[in-house]
XYZ file of C-alpha atoms in Angstrom:
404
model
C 36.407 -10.973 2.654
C 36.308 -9.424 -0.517
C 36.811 -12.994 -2.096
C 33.902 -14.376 -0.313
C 31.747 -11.197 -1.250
C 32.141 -11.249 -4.997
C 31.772 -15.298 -4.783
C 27.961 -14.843 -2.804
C 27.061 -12.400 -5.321
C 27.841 -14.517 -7.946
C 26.294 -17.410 -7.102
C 23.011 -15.479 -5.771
C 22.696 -13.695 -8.970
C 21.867 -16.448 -11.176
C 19.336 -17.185 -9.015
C 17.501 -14.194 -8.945
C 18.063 -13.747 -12.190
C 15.926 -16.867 -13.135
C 13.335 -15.503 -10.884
C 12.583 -12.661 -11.710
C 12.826 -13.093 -15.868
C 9.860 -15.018 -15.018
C 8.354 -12.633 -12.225
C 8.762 -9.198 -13.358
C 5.535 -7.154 -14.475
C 5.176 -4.144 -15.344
C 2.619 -1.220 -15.522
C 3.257 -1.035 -19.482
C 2.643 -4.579 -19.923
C -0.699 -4.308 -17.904
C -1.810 -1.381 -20.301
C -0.488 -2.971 -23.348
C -3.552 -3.898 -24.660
C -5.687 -0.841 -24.698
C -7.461 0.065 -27.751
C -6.404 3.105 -30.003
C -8.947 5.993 -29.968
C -9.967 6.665 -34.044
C -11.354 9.746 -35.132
C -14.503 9.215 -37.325
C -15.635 12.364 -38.053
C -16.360 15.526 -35.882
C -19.894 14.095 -34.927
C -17.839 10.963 -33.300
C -15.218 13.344 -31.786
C -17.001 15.313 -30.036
C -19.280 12.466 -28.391
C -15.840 10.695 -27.564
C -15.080 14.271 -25.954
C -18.052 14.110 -23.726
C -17.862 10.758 -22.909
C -14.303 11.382 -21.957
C -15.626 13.946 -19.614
C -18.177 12.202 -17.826
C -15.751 9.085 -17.358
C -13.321 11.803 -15.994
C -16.148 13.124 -13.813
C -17.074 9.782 -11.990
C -13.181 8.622 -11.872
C -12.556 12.254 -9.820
C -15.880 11.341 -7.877
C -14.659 7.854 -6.420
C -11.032 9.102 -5.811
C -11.475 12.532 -4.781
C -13.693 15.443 -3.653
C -13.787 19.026 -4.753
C -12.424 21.759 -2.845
C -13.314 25.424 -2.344
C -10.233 26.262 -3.887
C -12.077 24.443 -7.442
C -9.174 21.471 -7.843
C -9.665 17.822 -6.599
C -7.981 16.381 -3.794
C -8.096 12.617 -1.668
C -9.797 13.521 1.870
C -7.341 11.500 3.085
C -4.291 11.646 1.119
C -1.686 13.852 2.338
C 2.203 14.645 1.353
C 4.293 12.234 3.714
C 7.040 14.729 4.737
C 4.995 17.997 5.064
C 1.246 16.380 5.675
C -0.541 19.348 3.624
C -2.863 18.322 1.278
C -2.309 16.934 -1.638
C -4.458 18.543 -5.430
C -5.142 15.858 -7.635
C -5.051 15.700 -11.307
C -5.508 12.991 -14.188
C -4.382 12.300 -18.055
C -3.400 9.686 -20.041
C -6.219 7.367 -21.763
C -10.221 7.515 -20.099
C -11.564 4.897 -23.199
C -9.972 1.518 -24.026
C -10.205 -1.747 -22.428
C -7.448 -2.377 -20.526
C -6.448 1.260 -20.296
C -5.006 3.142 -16.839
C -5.622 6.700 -15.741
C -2.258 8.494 -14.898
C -2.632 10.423 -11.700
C -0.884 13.294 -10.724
C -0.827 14.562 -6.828
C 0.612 18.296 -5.939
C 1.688 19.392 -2.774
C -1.024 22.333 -1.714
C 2.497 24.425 -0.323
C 5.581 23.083 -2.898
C 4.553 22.685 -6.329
C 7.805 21.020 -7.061
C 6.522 18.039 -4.819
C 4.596 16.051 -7.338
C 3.763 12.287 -6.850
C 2.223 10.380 -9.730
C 0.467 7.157 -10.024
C -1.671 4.944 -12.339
C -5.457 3.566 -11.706
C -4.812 0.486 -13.023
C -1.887 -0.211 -10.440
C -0.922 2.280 -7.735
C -0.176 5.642 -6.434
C 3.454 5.896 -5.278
C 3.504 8.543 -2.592
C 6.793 6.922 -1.213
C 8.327 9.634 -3.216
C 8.067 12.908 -5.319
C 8.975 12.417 -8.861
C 10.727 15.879 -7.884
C 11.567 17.673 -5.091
C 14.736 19.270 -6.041
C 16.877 17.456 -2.886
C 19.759 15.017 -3.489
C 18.718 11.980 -1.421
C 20.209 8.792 -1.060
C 18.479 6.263 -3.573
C 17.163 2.879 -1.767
C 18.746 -0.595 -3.019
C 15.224 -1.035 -3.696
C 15.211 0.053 -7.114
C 17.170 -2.770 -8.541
C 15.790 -5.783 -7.307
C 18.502 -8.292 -7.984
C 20.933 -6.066 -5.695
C 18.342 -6.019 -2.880
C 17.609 -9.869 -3.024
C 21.720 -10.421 -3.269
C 22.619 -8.160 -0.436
C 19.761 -9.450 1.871
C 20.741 -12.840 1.671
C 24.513 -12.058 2.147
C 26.275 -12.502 5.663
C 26.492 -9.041 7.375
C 30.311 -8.138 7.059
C 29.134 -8.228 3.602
C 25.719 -5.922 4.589
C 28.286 -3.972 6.154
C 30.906 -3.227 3.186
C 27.804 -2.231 1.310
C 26.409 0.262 3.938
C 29.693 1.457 4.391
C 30.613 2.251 0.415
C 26.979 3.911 0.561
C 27.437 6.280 3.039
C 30.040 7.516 0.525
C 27.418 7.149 -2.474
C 24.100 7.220 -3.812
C 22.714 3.812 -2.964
C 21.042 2.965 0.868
C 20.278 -0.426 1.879
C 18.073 -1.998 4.958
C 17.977 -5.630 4.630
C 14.890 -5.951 6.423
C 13.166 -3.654 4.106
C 14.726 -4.417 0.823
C 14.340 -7.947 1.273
C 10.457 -7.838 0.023
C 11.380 -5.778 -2.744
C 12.494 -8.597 -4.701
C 10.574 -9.725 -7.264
C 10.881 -13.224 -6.249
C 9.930 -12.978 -3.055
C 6.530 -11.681 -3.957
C 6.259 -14.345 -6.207
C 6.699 -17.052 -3.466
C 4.809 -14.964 -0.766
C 1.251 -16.919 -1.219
C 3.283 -19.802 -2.897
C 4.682 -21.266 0.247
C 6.182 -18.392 1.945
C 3.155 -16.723 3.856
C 1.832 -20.711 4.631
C 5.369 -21.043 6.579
C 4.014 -19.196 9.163
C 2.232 -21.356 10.992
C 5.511 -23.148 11.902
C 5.238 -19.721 14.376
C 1.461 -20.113 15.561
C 0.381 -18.234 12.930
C -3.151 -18.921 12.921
C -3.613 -19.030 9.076
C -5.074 -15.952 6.904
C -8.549 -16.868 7.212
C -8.620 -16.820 10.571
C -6.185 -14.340 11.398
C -8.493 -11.806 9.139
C -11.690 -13.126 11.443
C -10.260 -11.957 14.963
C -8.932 -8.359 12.990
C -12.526 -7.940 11.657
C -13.548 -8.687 15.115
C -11.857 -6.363 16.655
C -12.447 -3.291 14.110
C -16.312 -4.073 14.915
C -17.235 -1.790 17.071
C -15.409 1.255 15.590
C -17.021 0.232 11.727
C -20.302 -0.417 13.552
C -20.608 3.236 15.246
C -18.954 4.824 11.777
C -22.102 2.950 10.032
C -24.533 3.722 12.259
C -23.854 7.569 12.316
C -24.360 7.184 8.163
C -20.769 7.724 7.643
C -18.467 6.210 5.957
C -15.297 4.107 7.206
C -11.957 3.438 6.068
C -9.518 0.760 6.793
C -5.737 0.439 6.078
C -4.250 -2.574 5.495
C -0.563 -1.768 6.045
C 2.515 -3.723 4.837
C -0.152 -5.505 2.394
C 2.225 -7.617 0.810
C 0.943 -9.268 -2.398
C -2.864 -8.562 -0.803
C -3.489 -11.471 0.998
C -5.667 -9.452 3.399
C -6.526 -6.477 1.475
C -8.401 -9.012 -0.871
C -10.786 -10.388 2.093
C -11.063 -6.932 3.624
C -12.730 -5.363 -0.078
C -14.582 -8.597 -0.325
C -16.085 -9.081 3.247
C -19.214 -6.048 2.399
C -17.866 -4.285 6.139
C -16.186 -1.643 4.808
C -16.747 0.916 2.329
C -12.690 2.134 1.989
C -9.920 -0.476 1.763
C -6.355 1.575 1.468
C -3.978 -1.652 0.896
C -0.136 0.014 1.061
C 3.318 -1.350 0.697
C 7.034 0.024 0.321
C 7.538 -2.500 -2.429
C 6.856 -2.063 -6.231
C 7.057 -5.505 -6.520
C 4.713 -6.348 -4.324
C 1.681 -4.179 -5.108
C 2.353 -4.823 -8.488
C 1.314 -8.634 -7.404
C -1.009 -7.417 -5.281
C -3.305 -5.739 -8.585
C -2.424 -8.243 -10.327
C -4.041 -10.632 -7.906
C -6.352 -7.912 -7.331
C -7.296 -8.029 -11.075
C -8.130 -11.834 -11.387
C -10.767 -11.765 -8.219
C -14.136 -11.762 -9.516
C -15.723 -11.078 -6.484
C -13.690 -7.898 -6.186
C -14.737 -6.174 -9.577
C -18.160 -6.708 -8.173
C -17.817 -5.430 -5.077
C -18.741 -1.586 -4.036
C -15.952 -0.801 -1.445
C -13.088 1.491 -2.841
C -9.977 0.290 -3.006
C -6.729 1.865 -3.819
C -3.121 0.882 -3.536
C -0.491 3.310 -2.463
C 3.095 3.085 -2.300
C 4.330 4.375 0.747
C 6.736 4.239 3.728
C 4.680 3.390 7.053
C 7.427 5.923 8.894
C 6.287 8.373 6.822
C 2.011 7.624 6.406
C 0.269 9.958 3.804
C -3.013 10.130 5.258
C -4.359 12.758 7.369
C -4.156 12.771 11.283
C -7.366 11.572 12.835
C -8.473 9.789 9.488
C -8.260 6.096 9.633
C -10.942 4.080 11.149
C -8.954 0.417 11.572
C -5.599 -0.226 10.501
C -4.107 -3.654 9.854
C -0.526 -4.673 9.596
C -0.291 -8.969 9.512
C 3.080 -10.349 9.682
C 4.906 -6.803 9.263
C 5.928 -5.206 12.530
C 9.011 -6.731 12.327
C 10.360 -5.526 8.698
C 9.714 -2.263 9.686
C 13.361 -0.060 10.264
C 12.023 2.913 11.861
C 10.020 1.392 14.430
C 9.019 3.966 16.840
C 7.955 6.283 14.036
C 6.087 4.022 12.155
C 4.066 3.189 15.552
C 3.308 6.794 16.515
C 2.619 7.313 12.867
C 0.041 4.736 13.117
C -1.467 6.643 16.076
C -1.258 9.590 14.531
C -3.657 8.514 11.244
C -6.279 6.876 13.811
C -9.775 8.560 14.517
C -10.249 8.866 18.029
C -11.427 5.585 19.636
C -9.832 3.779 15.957
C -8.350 0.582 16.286
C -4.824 -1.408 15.321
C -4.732 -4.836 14.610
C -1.303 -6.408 13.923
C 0.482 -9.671 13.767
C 3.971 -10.170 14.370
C 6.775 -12.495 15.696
C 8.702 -12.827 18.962
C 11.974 -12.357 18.913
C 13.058 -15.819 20.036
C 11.559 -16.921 16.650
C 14.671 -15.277 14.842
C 17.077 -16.777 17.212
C 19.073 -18.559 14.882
C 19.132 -15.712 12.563
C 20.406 -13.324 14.943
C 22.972 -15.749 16.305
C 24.529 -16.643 12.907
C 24.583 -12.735 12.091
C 26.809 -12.257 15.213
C 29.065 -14.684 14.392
C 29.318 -13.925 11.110
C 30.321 -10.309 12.485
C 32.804 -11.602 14.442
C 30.844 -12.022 17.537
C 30.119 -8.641 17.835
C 26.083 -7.216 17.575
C 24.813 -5.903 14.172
C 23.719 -2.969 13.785
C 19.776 -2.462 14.485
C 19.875 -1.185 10.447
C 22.004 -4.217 8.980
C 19.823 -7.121 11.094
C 17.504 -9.457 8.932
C 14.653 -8.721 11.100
C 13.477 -6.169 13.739
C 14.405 -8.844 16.782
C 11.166 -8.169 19.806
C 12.383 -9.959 22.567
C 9.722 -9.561 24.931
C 5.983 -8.689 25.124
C 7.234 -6.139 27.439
C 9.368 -4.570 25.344
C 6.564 -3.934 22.485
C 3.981 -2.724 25.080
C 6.627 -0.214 25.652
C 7.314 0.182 21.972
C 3.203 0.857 22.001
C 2.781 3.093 25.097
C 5.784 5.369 23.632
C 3.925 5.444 20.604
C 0.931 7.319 22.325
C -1.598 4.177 22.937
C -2.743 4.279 26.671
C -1.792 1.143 28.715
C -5.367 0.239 29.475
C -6.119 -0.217 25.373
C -3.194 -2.075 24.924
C -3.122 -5.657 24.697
C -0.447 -7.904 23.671
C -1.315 -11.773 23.489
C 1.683 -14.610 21.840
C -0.011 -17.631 20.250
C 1.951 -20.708 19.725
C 5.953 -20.257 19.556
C 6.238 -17.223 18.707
C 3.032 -15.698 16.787
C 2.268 -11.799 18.749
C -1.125 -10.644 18.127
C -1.690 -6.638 19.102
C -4.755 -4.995 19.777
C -4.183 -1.472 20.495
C -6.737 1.653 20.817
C -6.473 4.957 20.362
């Protein structure tokens, strides 16, 4: 076994290797190119001063709201583990061409829970930068490991989770997989167009029957004079978020994602769409664990997740975590895959076990093997049966419409 282990590392290695030396961005390079600020004289520094203020000002305005308390905090933003509020706070270059804000977010009730973030790619509320607990670290943060040990047979998943219950390192394969930098890189080059294989209906359309359904709820927000938010959950590299900012309906697009990698391809994408820098609907990116959502309860007006049901570990949470976030009469539209579509996967993982079953946290892929079994998943969740439906399209492609 241990032969076999170190020989599948080896060989995977130099593959990801080559992928991500050509894949791998990073916030620094993004900001390299900002322009120095150069004192003139004390007429010039003091009108740099002001502008920096006013920038400050309207950057606080689009991202925040005052309080009573007189700091700035996201109406919707919330810490993930304790749900208070979250303050909000900014430094690091205003002027400069390419330049990004730094955000910093403060737990209202711990001030050693402190999240941080940059403008000009995400805020990562998956984590506080400190919160003075010794937690196990996810695989995640070395993205060569995560790629090697997802593509590995599971006896070898299984050494891994076994020496890390002993250590610092955790590792889900069906999370960690899409932390690899190579698999965002492939994800609109191929990967996501694989679908259809499924019954996918394609993104274009898939987005048209989600819009569709979030109608009514967007409509009523709109006609009240209020604004409405959607989530686009388990974003990927933004292949929705992108047509969701774009599409005029909605004045708040929250695109989020576990995986550095992929919202760091996601503003990069983000970044090259013209018709996005023109359009008027916010959009942020957040880094975030969908067991654990940092919005408010009774917040969210439609949330999307396409294609990402089944990479999600914690699956009952992350459903009645979804309910939790929706408005009253919000929607959720998701796309996902019938078990039977993994088939093959599963089998070869129970051979490769020895014929026994893998453990729900070492399989590829959450494995839904009947429509049943997720309106079950969705009813336990806290959707009522009548504002449920589940509808399969093609093989094996599961389109959700739930209400709450």
């Amino acid at each position: 076994m241990k032969l076999y282990a170190a020989a599948a590392l080896v060989l995977l290695s130099h593959v990801a290797e080559s992928f991500v030396s050509q894949t791998t961005v990073s916030v620094s390079t993004l900001s390299s190119t900002a322009e120095p600020l150069v004192e003139v004289n004390n007429d010039a520094d003091e009108q740099k001063k002001q502008k920096r203020k006013q920038l400050k000002q309207a950057l606080l305005g689009k991202i925040g709201s005052s309080s009573s308390n007189n700091f700035m905090s996201d109406p919707l933003l919330v810490d993930p583990m304790t749900k208070e509020p979250l303050s909000l706070s900014l430094k690091g270059p205003i002027l400069g061409s390419n330049a990004g804000v730094r955000l910093t977010l403060k737990s209202a009730s711990d001030s050693e829970r402190i999240f941080e973030g940059r403008s000009d790619a995400y805020i990562n509320l998956l984590e506080p930068i400190s919160d003075g607990k010794d937690e196990k670290t996810s695989v995640s943060t070395s993205p060569i490991l995560a790629s090697l040990l997802t593509l590995t047979p599971p006896p070898v998943r299984s050494l891994v989770a076994n020496i890390s219950s002993n250590s610092d390192l955790e590792y889900i394969p069906m999370r960690d997989l899409f932390t690899d930098p190579s698999v965002s890189f492939a994800y609109e080059r191929g990967w996501r167009q694989g679908f259809a294989a499924a019954g996918f209906p394609g993104a274009d359309k898939e987005f048209d029957l989600a819009k569709e359904y979030f109608a009514p709820v967007i409509d009523k927000k709109r006609s009240s004079g209020e604004n409405n938010v959607v989530v686009d959950m388990s974003c990927a590299t933004g292949l929705f978020t992108r047509r969701f900012t774009t599409s005029g309906e909605y004045d708040r697009v929250i695109a989020c994602d576990y995986s550095d990698s992929m919202l760091t391809e996601a503003r990069r994408r983000i970044r090259a769409d013209s018709d996005i820098a023109s359009s008027n609907t916010q959009l942020d990116l957040v880094r975030c664990d969908v067991a654990k959502i940092p919005f408010m309860s009774d917040s969210i007006d439609a949330f999307h997740a396409g294609a990402a049901m089944h990479c999600w570990p914690e699956i009952e949470e992350s459903l009645k975590e979804i309910h939790r976030v929706l408005v009253p009469g919000g929607r959720y539209f998701a796309s996902t895959f019938l078990g039977t579509y993994f088939q093959n996967v599963a089998n070869l993982e129970k051979t490769s076990n020895g014929g026994s079953d893998v453990e729900p946290s070492m399989q590829a892929f959450q494995y839904f093997p009947t429509v049943e079994g997720l309106r079950d998943l969705l009813l336990n969740a806290g959707f009522d049966d009548d504002k449920v439906d589940v509808e399969v399209i093609g093989a094996a492609c599961v389109i959700i419409r739930c209400e709450k």
